mmCIF file of C-alpha atoms in Angstrom:
data_model
loop_
_atom_site.group_PDB
_atom_site.id
_atom_site.type_symbol
_atom_site.label_atom_id
_atom_site.label_comp_id
_atom_site.label_asym_id
_atom_site.label_seq_id
_atom_site.Cartn_x
_atom_site.Cartn_y
_atom_site.Cartn_z
ATOM 1 C CA GLY A 1 130.697 81.546 42.432
ATOM 2 C CA ILE A 2 130.588 85.236 41.761
ATOM 3 C CA GLN A 3 128.466 87.386 44.077
ATOM 4 C CA VAL A 4 126.081 89.965 42.613
ATOM 5 C CA GLU A 5 124.455 92.585 44.829
ATOM 6 C CA GLN A 6 121.879 95.098 43.709
ATOM 7 C CA SER A 7 120.745 98.212 45.511
ATOM 8 C CA PRO A 8 118.373 99.510 46.569
ATOM 9 C CA PRO A 9 116.077 96.486 46.879
ATOM 10 C CA ASP A 10 112.998 98.675 46.578
ATOM 11 C CA LEU A 11 112.451 102.136 45.152
ATOM 12 C CA ILE A 12 109.319 104.252 44.896
ATOM 13 C CA LEU A 13 109.362 107.302 42.643
ATOM 14 C CA GLN A 14 107.008 110.014 41.562
ATOM 15 C CA GLU A 15 106.465 110.088 37.823
ATOM 16 C CA GLY A 16 109.049 112.358 36.198
ATOM 17 C CA ALA A 17 111.783 111.718 38.757
ATOM 18 C CA ASN A 18 115.223 110.298 37.983
ATOM 19 C CA SER A 19 116.806 107.249 39.593
ATOM 20 C CA THR A 20 120.052 105.295 39.764
ATOM 21 C CA LEU A 21 120.189 101.550 40.322
ATOM 22 C CA ARG A 22 123.431 99.890 41.306
ATOM 23 C CA CYS A 23 124.942 96.453 40.683
ATOM 24 C CA ASN A 24 128.109 95.363 42.494
ATOM 25 C CA PHE A 25 129.934 92.163 41.624
ATOM 26 C CA SER A 26 132.736 90.340 43.350
ATOM 27 C CA ASP A 27 135.047 89.235 40.494
ATOM 28 C CA SER A 28 136.089 90.269 37.023
ATOM 29 C CA VAL A 29 133.422 89.775 34.396
ATOM 30 C CA ASN A 30 133.306 89.591 30.621
ATOM 31 C CA ASN A 31 129.533 89.832 30.332
ATOM 32 C CA LEU A 32 127.105 92.112 32.152
ATOM 33 C CA GLN A 33 123.480 92.643 31.195
ATOM 34 C CA TRP A 34 120.565 94.622 32.609
ATOM 35 C CA PHE A 35 117.007 93.317 32.369
ATOM 36 C CA HIS A 36 113.583 94.701 33.153
ATOM 37 C CA GLN A 37 110.846 92.371 34.365
ATOM 38 C CA ASN A 38 107.504 94.046 33.768
ATOM 39 C CA PRO A 39 104.457 93.532 35.997
ATOM 40 C CA TRP A 40 103.305 90.712 33.690
ATOM 41 C CA GLY A 41 106.515 88.809 34.330
ATOM 42 C CA GLN A 42 108.221 89.288 30.973
ATOM 43 C CA LEU A 43 111.989 89.719 31.062
ATOM 44 C CA ILE A 44 113.327 92.225 28.565
ATOM 45 C CA ASN A 45 116.989 92.799 27.858
ATOM 46 C CA LEU A 46 117.898 96.474 28.324
ATOM 47 C CA PHE A 47 121.654 96.576 27.891
ATOM 48 C CA TYR A 48 124.627 94.342 27.190
ATOM 49 C CA ILE A 49 127.365 96.357 28.892
ATOM 50 C CA PRO A 50 130.469 94.592 30.252
ATOM 51 C CA SER A 51 132.252 97.963 30.219
ATOM 52 C CA GLY A 52 131.702 101.561 29.213
ATOM 53 C CA THR A 53 128.506 103.543 28.797
ATOM 54 C CA LYS A 54 125.431 103.061 26.637
ATOM 55 C CA GLN A 55 122.239 105.014 26.233
ATOM 56 C CA ASN A 56 118.825 104.046 24.927
ATOM 57 C CA GLY A 57 116.241 106.813 25.179
ATOM 58 C CA ARG A 58 115.596 107.662 28.821
ATOM 59 C CA LEU A 59 117.744 104.778 30.019
ATOM 60 C CA SER A 60 121.495 104.642 30.197
ATOM 61 C CA ALA A 61 123.996 102.323 31.817
ATOM 62 C CA THR A 62 127.608 102.564 32.872
ATOM 63 C CA THR A 63 129.897 99.720 33.893
ATOM 64 C CA VAL A 64 133.242 100.349 35.574
ATOM 65 C CA ALA A 65 134.695 96.882 35.310
ATOM 66 C CA THR A 66 137.913 97.696 37.191
ATOM 67 C CA GLU A 67 135.867 98.798 40.209
ATOM 68 C CA ARG A 68 133.314 95.989 39.804
ATOM 69 C CA TYR A 69 130.089 97.893 39.563
ATOM 70 C CA SER A 70 127.469 98.953 37.064
ATOM 71 C CA LEU A 71 124.840 101.672 37.240
ATOM 72 C CA LEU A 72 121.489 101.906 35.470
ATOM 73 C CA TYR A 73 120.054 105.406 35.135
ATOM 74 C CA ILE A 74 116.391 106.051 34.498
ATOM 75 C CA SER A 75 115.472 109.623 33.696
ATOM 76 C CA SER A 76 112.007 111.205 33.656
ATOM 77 C CA SER A 77 110.484 107.982 34.955
ATOM 78 C CA GLN A 78 107.086 106.829 33.715
ATOM 79 C CA THR A 79 104.592 104.410 35.246
ATOM 80 C CA THR A 80 105.519 101.901 32.533
ATOM 81 C CA ASP A 81 109.039 101.776 34.033
ATOM 82 C CA SER A 82 107.611 99.944 37.055
ATOM 83 C CA GLY A 83 108.791 96.400 37.599
ATOM 84 C CA VAL A 84 111.941 94.649 38.727
ATOM 85 C CA TYR A 85 115.362 95.446 37.315
ATOM 86 C CA PHE A 86 117.959 92.680 37.290
ATOM 87 C CA CYS A 87 121.667 92.772 36.710
ATOM 88 C CA ALA A 88 123.333 89.567 35.454
ATOM 89 C CA VAL A 89 127.047 88.896 35.122
ATOM 90 C CA ARG A 90 129.326 86.193 33.773
ATOM 91 C CA GLU A 91 132.644 85.710 35.498
ATOM 92 C CA THR A 92 135.656 85.771 33.173
ATOM 93 C CA GLY A 93 136.424 82.192 32.117
ATOM 94 C CA ALA A 94 133.030 80.836 33.176
ATOM 95 C CA ASN A 95 129.935 79.900 31.194
ATOM 96 C CA ASN A 96 127.134 80.844 33.599
ATOM 97 C CA LEU A 97 125.260 84.110 33.989
ATOM 98 C CA PHE A 98 124.546 84.931 37.649
ATOM 99 C CA PHE A 99 121.661 87.208 38.501
ATOM 100 C CA GLY A 100 121.318 89.659 41.338
ATOM 101 C CA THR A 101 118.144 89.663 43.426
ATOM 102 C CA GLY A 102 116.844 92.754 41.675
ATOM 103 C CA THR A 103 115.568 96.250 42.418
ATOM 104 C CA ARG A 104 111.787 96.611 42.531
ATOM 105 C CA LEU A 105 110.812 100.005 41.096
ATOM 106 C CA THR A 106 107.364 101.485 41.544
ATOM 107 C CA VAL A 107 106.567 104.704 39.698
ATOM 108 C CA ILE A 108 103.462 106.456 40.946
ATOM 109 C CA PRO A 109 101.523 109.012 38.890
ATOM 110 C CA GLU B 1 109.590 87.181 14.658
ATOM 111 C CA ALA B 2 112.630 86.226 16.742
ATOM 112 C CA GLN B 3 111.462 84.600 19.922
ATOM 113 C CA VAL B 4 111.853 82.010 22.636
ATOM 114 C CA THR B 5 108.672 79.983 23.103
ATOM 115 C CA GLN B 6 107.868 78.112 26.281
ATOM 116 C CA ASN B 7 104.913 75.839 26.881
ATOM 117 C CA PRO B 8 102.785 75.592 28.846
ATOM 118 C CA ARG B 9 102.392 79.043 30.470
ATOM 119 C CA TYR B 10 100.667 77.591 33.516
ATOM 120 C CA LEU B 11 100.814 74.065 34.912
ATOM 121 C CA ILE B 12 99.320 72.535 38.039
ATOM 122 C CA THR B 13 100.338 68.986 38.827
ATOM 123 C CA VAL B 14 100.641 66.536 41.699
ATOM 124 C CA THR B 15 103.715 65.244 43.454
ATOM 125 C CA GLY B 16 105.491 62.511 41.523
ATOM 126 C CA LYS B 17 103.800 62.933 38.159
ATOM 127 C CA LYS B 18 106.457 63.385 35.487
ATOM 128 C CA LEU B 19 106.223 66.532 33.398
ATOM 129 C CA THR B 20 108.077 68.302 30.613
ATOM 130 C CA VAL B 21 108.234 72.033 29.923
ATOM 131 C CA THR B 22 109.173 72.717 26.337
ATOM 132 C CA CYS B 23 111.398 75.531 25.074
ATOM 133 C CA SER B 24 112.090 76.416 21.475
ATOM 134 C CA GLN B 25 113.996 79.300 19.868
ATOM 135 C CA ASN B 26 114.055 80.379 16.229
ATOM 136 C CA MET B 27 117.240 82.479 16.287
ATOM 137 C CA ASN B 28 119.749 79.676 15.680
ATOM 138 C CA HIS B 29 121.287 80.356 19.090
ATOM 139 C CA GLU B 30 123.952 78.006 20.385
ATOM 140 C CA TYR B 31 123.427 78.815 24.076
ATOM 141 C CA MET B 32 120.227 77.917 25.930
ATOM 142 C CA SER B 33 119.463 77.808 29.639
ATOM 143 C CA TRP B 34 116.746 77.290 32.225
ATOM 144 C CA TYR B 35 116.165 79.468 35.299
ATOM 145 C CA ARG B 36 113.753 79.358 38.169
ATOM 146 C CA GLN B 37 112.546 82.510 39.894
ATOM 147 C CA ASP B 38 111.467 82.496 43.513
ATOM 148 C CA PRO B 39 110.518 85.483 45.700
ATOM 149 C CA GLY B 40 113.559 87.161 47.218
ATOM 150 C CA LEU B 41 116.012 84.869 45.404
ATOM 151 C CA GLY B 42 116.138 86.366 41.930
ATOM 152 C CA LEU B 43 116.771 84.012 39.032
ATOM 153 C CA ARG B 44 118.801 80.888 39.646
ATOM 154 C CA GLN B 45 120.175 78.796 36.832
ATOM 155 C CA ILE B 46 119.094 75.158 36.661
ATOM 156 C CA TYR B 47 120.887 73.839 33.566
ATOM 157 C CA TYR B 48 122.473 75.321 30.492
ATOM 158 C CA SER B 49 123.651 74.113 27.100
ATOM 159 C CA MET B 50 126.459 75.566 25.025
ATOM 160 C CA ASN B 51 125.422 73.636 21.906
ATOM 161 C CA VAL B 52 123.734 70.471 20.653
ATOM 162 C CA GLU B 53 124.428 67.448 22.901
ATOM 163 C CA VAL B 54 126.319 69.638 25.402
ATOM 164 C CA THR B 55 124.599 70.326 28.721
ATOM 165 C CA ASP B 56 125.912 71.415 32.135
ATOM 166 C CA LYS B 57 124.520 71.908 35.617
ATOM 167 C CA GLY B 58 123.766 75.363 36.890
ATOM 168 C CA ASP B 59 123.272 76.376 40.517
ATOM 169 C CA VAL B 60 120.159 74.345 41.325
ATOM 170 C CA PRO B 61 120.043 71.219 39.089
ATOM 171 C CA GLU B 62 118.687 68.717 41.646
ATOM 172 C CA GLY B 63 115.377 67.205 40.577
ATOM 173 C CA TYR B 64 115.647 68.366 36.968
ATOM 174 C CA LYS B 65 116.846 66.909 33.672
ATOM 175 C CA VAL B 66 117.407 68.490 30.286
ATOM 176 C CA SER B 67 118.312 67.375 26.784
ATOM 177 C CA ARG B 68 119.615 69.157 23.712
ATOM 178 C CA LYS B 69 119.103 66.868 20.745
ATOM 179 C CA GLU B 70 118.380 69.735 18.357
ATOM 180 C CA LYS B 71 119.711 73.258 18.331
ATOM 181 C CA ARG B 72 116.312 74.913 18.608
ATOM 182 C CA ASN B 73 114.827 72.846 21.470
ATOM 183 C CA PHE B 74 115.813 72.565 25.129
ATOM 184 C CA PRO B 75 113.121 70.817 27.190
ATOM 185 C CA LEU B 76 113.112 70.796 30.996
ATOM 186 C CA ILE B 77 112.055 67.500 32.547
ATOM 187 C CA LEU B 78 110.870 66.938 36.095
ATOM 188 C CA GLU B 79 110.885 63.173 36.593
ATOM 189 C CA SER B 80 109.201 63.252 40.002
ATOM 190 C CA PRO B 81 108.050 66.787 40.852
ATOM 191 C CA SER B 82 107.857 67.859 44.482
ATOM 192 C CA PRO B 83 106.171 70.890 46.094
ATOM 193 C CA ASN B 84 109.534 72.679 46.496
ATOM 194 C CA GLN B 85 109.713 72.840 42.706
ATOM 195 C CA THR B 86 106.700 75.141 42.643
ATOM 196 C CA SER B 87 108.161 78.198 40.936
ATOM 197 C CA LEU B 88 108.232 80.430 37.887
ATOM 198 C CA TYR B 89 110.486 78.967 35.203
ATOM 199 C CA PHE B 90 112.197 80.792 32.365
ATOM 200 C CA CYS B 91 113.986 79.503 29.322
ATOM 201 C CA ALA B 92 116.562 81.754 27.656
ATOM 202 C CA SER B 93 118.868 81.693 24.654
ATOM 203 C CA SER B 94 121.688 83.693 23.128
ATOM 204 C CA SER B 95 124.328 83.519 20.478
ATOM 205 C CA ARG B 96 127.827 82.723 21.683
ATOM 206 C CA ARG B 97 129.175 85.723 19.797
ATOM 207 C CA ASP B 98 130.456 88.661 21.811
ATOM 208 C CA ASN B 99 127.893 91.320 22.659
ATOM 209 C CA SER B 100 125.014 88.906 22.320
ATOM 210 C CA PRO B 101 122.117 89.619 24.693
ATOM 211 C CA LEU B 102 120.120 86.926 26.461
ATOM 212 C CA HIS B 103 116.545 86.453 25.194
ATOM 213 C CA PHE B 104 113.900 85.058 27.540
ATOM 214 C CA GLY B 105 110.692 83.148 27.009
ATOM 215 C CA ASN B 106 107.496 84.339 28.695
ATOM 216 C CA GLY B 107 107.787 81.952 31.601
ATOM 217 C CA THR B 108 105.980 78.878 32.928
ATOM 218 C CA ARG B 109 104.288 79.059 36.301
ATOM 219 C CA LEU B 110 104.401 75.593 37.835
ATOM 220 C CA THR B 111 102.474 74.525 40.931
ATOM 221 C CA VAL B 112 103.128 71.114 42.442
ATOM 222 C CA THR B 113 100.584 70.002 45.077
#
């Protein structure tokens, strides 16, 4: 199946700093989503972004499908941004969503 | 409120005692799936369903069963649980339309002793 790699695995930031999380995938995809898992374990959908760029407040995401990667930008980070960020992709022609192993973000005050 | 509801939130059981984790969604979604989350492994798909009476294996289906008799419900059945099925389980659903995000339940933490 498709391989999904996220980097970095862990990230510690001071409140107010910016960060970029990366998701690389091994084959063409027709579905790519970013999720945030908060410290209580809830998984929240951030973006549906198989290509192009989207922005939602302090968060934005860009997917370059031809080069098989996606980036999640977090600006002016807050302690509530802490948690694990997952990228999930669906290979073109397939039915399954495959998840990366996540980036654990810790924002310290 | 649109949501995916899983029950129970926490479950402790013993090896071999059959159990069912329920999942229900109120968004009329065609697609539903089950994932397990283990440290360092991310989320791995157990089973998924594209619509009523249609189910398929995901990456780690061994030891699990599912059924999709109604559109809103997608229960996960462990006929004979074993300690290696101790994990955090998530149910999810989405529409099959383009641009449809995946919605997750709040998770079920299962411990098998």
